Amino acid sequence: YIEPLLRSSLSYRFPNISIRIENEGVPEILTGTTVFIFNAPRYAMGLPFVPAARDDDGWLDLLVFRDPGPFMALYYLWNVLRGTHLELPSVFHRRIKKALVTADGAVPIQIDGDPGGFMLPGGDSASAPGSAPGGEGGQAADQPAGGGLAPTSVPVWTVEIIPQAVEVFAPARRRPRSHQAPLASDDVAR
């Protein structure tokens, strides 16, 4: 992970990314150059980006690194490794239900560590061949944003927790399995 991260950081332009959220009815706009939205406490090699994040609480954890550049990326990574990044004045952490995201330049998107295409300026996306303008995560400005967040003047990507999906993927009460599927090493007749 480290070597490709360093190599790509040297040529990456770190465009500004704006995230519109609402906390207890109060709208807030955060701006940074690297944005993570988590539903788990650790990411890639077990890095503790948001140690208090839970997959079953109905919240997403937003983490925004404000300052651009490869040296700042290393500085942030060093602080993540030390567990001190959430104390930095240039790092913003919020627990959210919904975020509206726009960018000043092309931003690569990862979904669970896999390439997810690009968010382009104005909210358009370029991902798999044949994808429609706006991409699957895009939402045009003339469409209602819902949830109390007013639409912006440009299309945006919407990231939102869906309570029913939380119940499907991370049920609040974990039940032990009554039956386990056999493994190949269990001498199952073939």
Coordinates of C-alpha atoms in Angstrom, one line a residue:
Y1 CA 0.0 0.0 0.0
I2 CA 2.7 2.5 1.0
E3 CA 4.7 2.5 -2.3
P4 CA 1.8 3.1 -4.7
L5 CA 0.4 5.7 -2.3
L6 CA 3.6 7.6 -2.3
R7 CA 4.0 7.3 -6.1
S8 CA 0.5 8.5 -6.8
S9 CA 0.7 11.3 -4.2
L10 CA 3.5 12.9 -6.1
S11 CA 1.5 13.4 -9.3
Y12 CA -2.0 13.9 -7.8
R13 CA -3.3 17.4 -7.9
F14 CA -5.4 17.3 -4.6
P15 CA -8.5 19.2 -5.8
N16 CA -10.8 20.7 -3.2
I17 CA -13.7 18.5 -2.2
S18 CA -16.7 20.1 -0.5
I19 CA -19.0 18.1 1.7
R20 CA -22.4 19.4 2.7
I21 CA -23.8 17.8 5.9
E22 CA -26.5 18.6 8.5
N23 CA -25.9 18.2 12.2
E24 CA -29.0 18.5 14.4
G25 CA -30.7 20.6 11.8
V26 CA -27.7 22.9 11.3
P27 CA -26.1 22.8 7.8
E28 CA -22.3 22.7 7.6
I29 CA -19.9 22.7 4.7
L30 CA -16.5 21.1 5.1
T31 CA -13.8 21.5 2.6
G32 CA -10.7 19.3 2.2
T33 CA -8.5 17.5 -0.3
T34 CA -9.0 13.9 0.9
V35 CA -12.4 12.6 2.2
F36 CA -13.3 9.2 3.7
I37 CA -16.7 8.0 4.6
F38 CA -16.6 5.0 6.8
N39 CA -18.9 2.5 8.4
A40 CA -16.1 0.6 10.1
P41 CA -13.3 1.6 12.4
R42 CA -10.3 0.4 10.3
Y43 CA -9.3 0.5 6.7
A44 CA -6.5 -0.9 4.6
M45 CA -3.9 -2.7 6.6
G46 CA -6.0 -2.1 9.7
L47 CA -5.3 1.6 9.9
P48 CA -7.5 3.1 12.7
F49 CA -9.0 6.0 10.7
V50 CA -12.1 6.2 12.9
P51 CA -11.6 4.0 15.9
A52 CA -15.0 4.6 17.4
A53 CA -16.9 3.8 14.1
R54 CA -19.5 1.0 14.3
D55 CA -21.1 -0.9 11.4
D56 CA -24.4 -1.4 13.2
D57 CA -25.3 2.0 14.7
G58 CA -27.0 3.6 11.7
W59 CA -24.3 6.3 11.3
L60 CA -21.5 7.0 8.8
D61 CA -18.3 8.5 10.0
L62 CA -17.0 11.3 7.8
L63 CA -13.3 12.1 7.9
V64 CA -11.9 15.1 6.0
F65 CA -8.2 15.9 5.6
R66 CA -8.0 19.6 4.7
D67 CA -4.5 20.3 3.5
P68 CA -3.1 19.2 0.1
G69 CA 0.1 17.7 -1.1
P70 CA 2.2 14.5 -0.8
F71 CA 4.0 15.7 2.3
M72 CA 0.7 16.5 4.0
A73 CA -0.6 13.0 3.0
L74 CA 2.4 11.5 4.7
Y75 CA 1.9 13.7 7.7
Y76 CA -1.7 12.6 7.9
L77 CA -0.8 8.9 7.5
W78 CA 1.8 9.2 10.2
N79 CA -0.7 10.7 12.6
V80 CA -3.3 8.0 11.7
L81 CA -0.7 5.4 12.6
R82 CA 0.0 7.1 15.9
G83 CA -3.7 7.6 16.6
T84 CA -3.4 11.4 16.9
H85 CA -5.0 12.5 13.6
L86 CA -8.4 13.3 15.1
E87 CA -6.7 15.9 17.3
L88 CA -5.2 17.9 14.3
P89 CA -7.0 21.2 13.5
S90 CA -6.8 20.3 9.8
V91 CA -8.8 17.1 10.2
F92 CA -12.5 17.1 10.6
H93 CA -14.6 14.1 11.9
R94 CA -18.3 14.1 11.9
R95 CA -21.0 11.4 12.4
I96 CA -23.5 11.7 9.6
K97 CA -26.6 10.2 8.0
K98 CA -26.1 11.9 4.7
A99 CA -23.4 13.9 2.8
L100 CA -23.6 15.8 -0.5
V101 CA -20.1 15.8 -2.2
T102 CA -18.7 18.0 -5.0
A103 CA -15.2 18.6 -6.2
D104 CA -13.2 21.2 -8.1
G105 CA -11.3 18.6 -10.1
A106 CA -11.3 14.9 -11.0
V107 CA -11.3 12.8 -7.8
P108 CA -10.8 9.0 -7.9
I109 CA -13.4 7.2 -5.9
Q110 CA -12.9 3.9 -4.0
I111 CA -15.7 1.8 -2.7
D112 CA -14.4 -0.6 0.0
G113 CA -10.9 -0.3 -1.4
D114 CA -11.8 -1.1 -5.0
P115 CA -11.8 1.5 -7.8
G116 CA -15.2 3.1 -8.2
G117 CA -14.5 5.5 -11.1
F118 CA -14.0 9.3 -10.8
M119 CA -16.1 12.2 -9.5
L120 CA -15.6 15.0 -12.0
P121 CA -15.9 18.7 -11.5
G122 CA -19.6 19.6 -11.2
G123 CA -20.5 16.2 -9.8
D124 CA -20.5 14.2 -13.0
S125 CA -18.9 10.8 -12.8
A126 CA -16.9 8.7 -15.1
S127 CA -16.8 5.0 -14.2
A128 CA -17.7 1.9 -16.1
P129 CA -18.3 2.2 -19.8
G130 CA -21.9 3.0 -20.5
S131 CA -22.6 4.7 -17.2
A132 CA -25.0 7.6 -17.4
P133 CA -24.0 11.2 -16.7
G134 CA -24.0 11.7 -12.9
G135 CA -23.2 8.0 -12.4
E136 CA -25.0 5.8 -9.9
G137 CA -24.0 8.1 -7.0
G138 CA -24.8 11.3 -8.8
Q139 CA -27.7 13.6 -8.3
A140 CA -28.6 16.5 -10.4
A141 CA -29.1 20.0 -8.9
D142 CA -32.7 20.2 -10.1
Q143 CA -33.5 17.0 -8.2
P144 CA -34.6 17.4 -4.6
A145 CA -31.8 16.6 -2.2
G146 CA -34.2 15.5 0.6
G147 CA -33.3 15.2 4.3
G148 CA -33.4 18.9 4.7
L149 CA -30.2 19.6 2.7
A150 CA -30.9 22.2 0.0
P151 CA -29.6 21.3 -3.5
T152 CA -26.5 23.1 -4.7
S153 CA -26.0 24.9 -8.0
V154 CA -24.0 21.9 -9.4
P155 CA -24.8 18.2 -9.5
V156 CA -23.5 16.3 -6.4
W157 CA -22.8 12.8 -5.2
T158 CA -25.0 11.8 -2.4
V159 CA -23.8 9.3 0.3
E160 CA -26.5 8.3 2.7
I161 CA -27.0 5.6 5.3
I162 CA -30.1 3.5 4.6
P163 CA -31.5 2.1 7.9
Q164 CA -33.0 -1.0 6.3
A165 CA -29.7 -1.8 4.7
V166 CA -27.9 -1.5 8.0
E167 CA -30.3 -4.2 9.4
V168 CA -29.6 -6.4 6.4
F169 CA -25.8 -6.0 6.4
A170 CA -25.1 -5.5 10.1
P171 CA -28.0 -6.6 12.3
A172 CA -28.1 -5.0 15.7
R173 CA -28.4 -8.3 17.4
R174 CA -25.9 -10.8 16.2
R175 CA -27.4 -14.3 16.3
P176 CA -25.1 -17.4 16.3
R177 CA -25.5 -19.6 13.3
S178 CA -27.4 -22.8 13.9
H179 CA -25.8 -24.5 10.9
Q180 CA -22.3 -24.0 9.4
A181 CA -21.6 -24.7 5.8
P182 CA -19.0 -27.5 5.4
L183 CA -15.5 -26.5 4.3
A184 CA -13.5 -28.4 1.7
S185 CA -11.2 -29.6 4.5
D186 CA -14.1 -31.2 6.4
D187 CA -13.8 -34.5 4.3
V188 CA -17.1 -33.9 2.6
A189 CA -18.0 -36.4 0.0
R190 CA -17.4 -35.0 -3.5

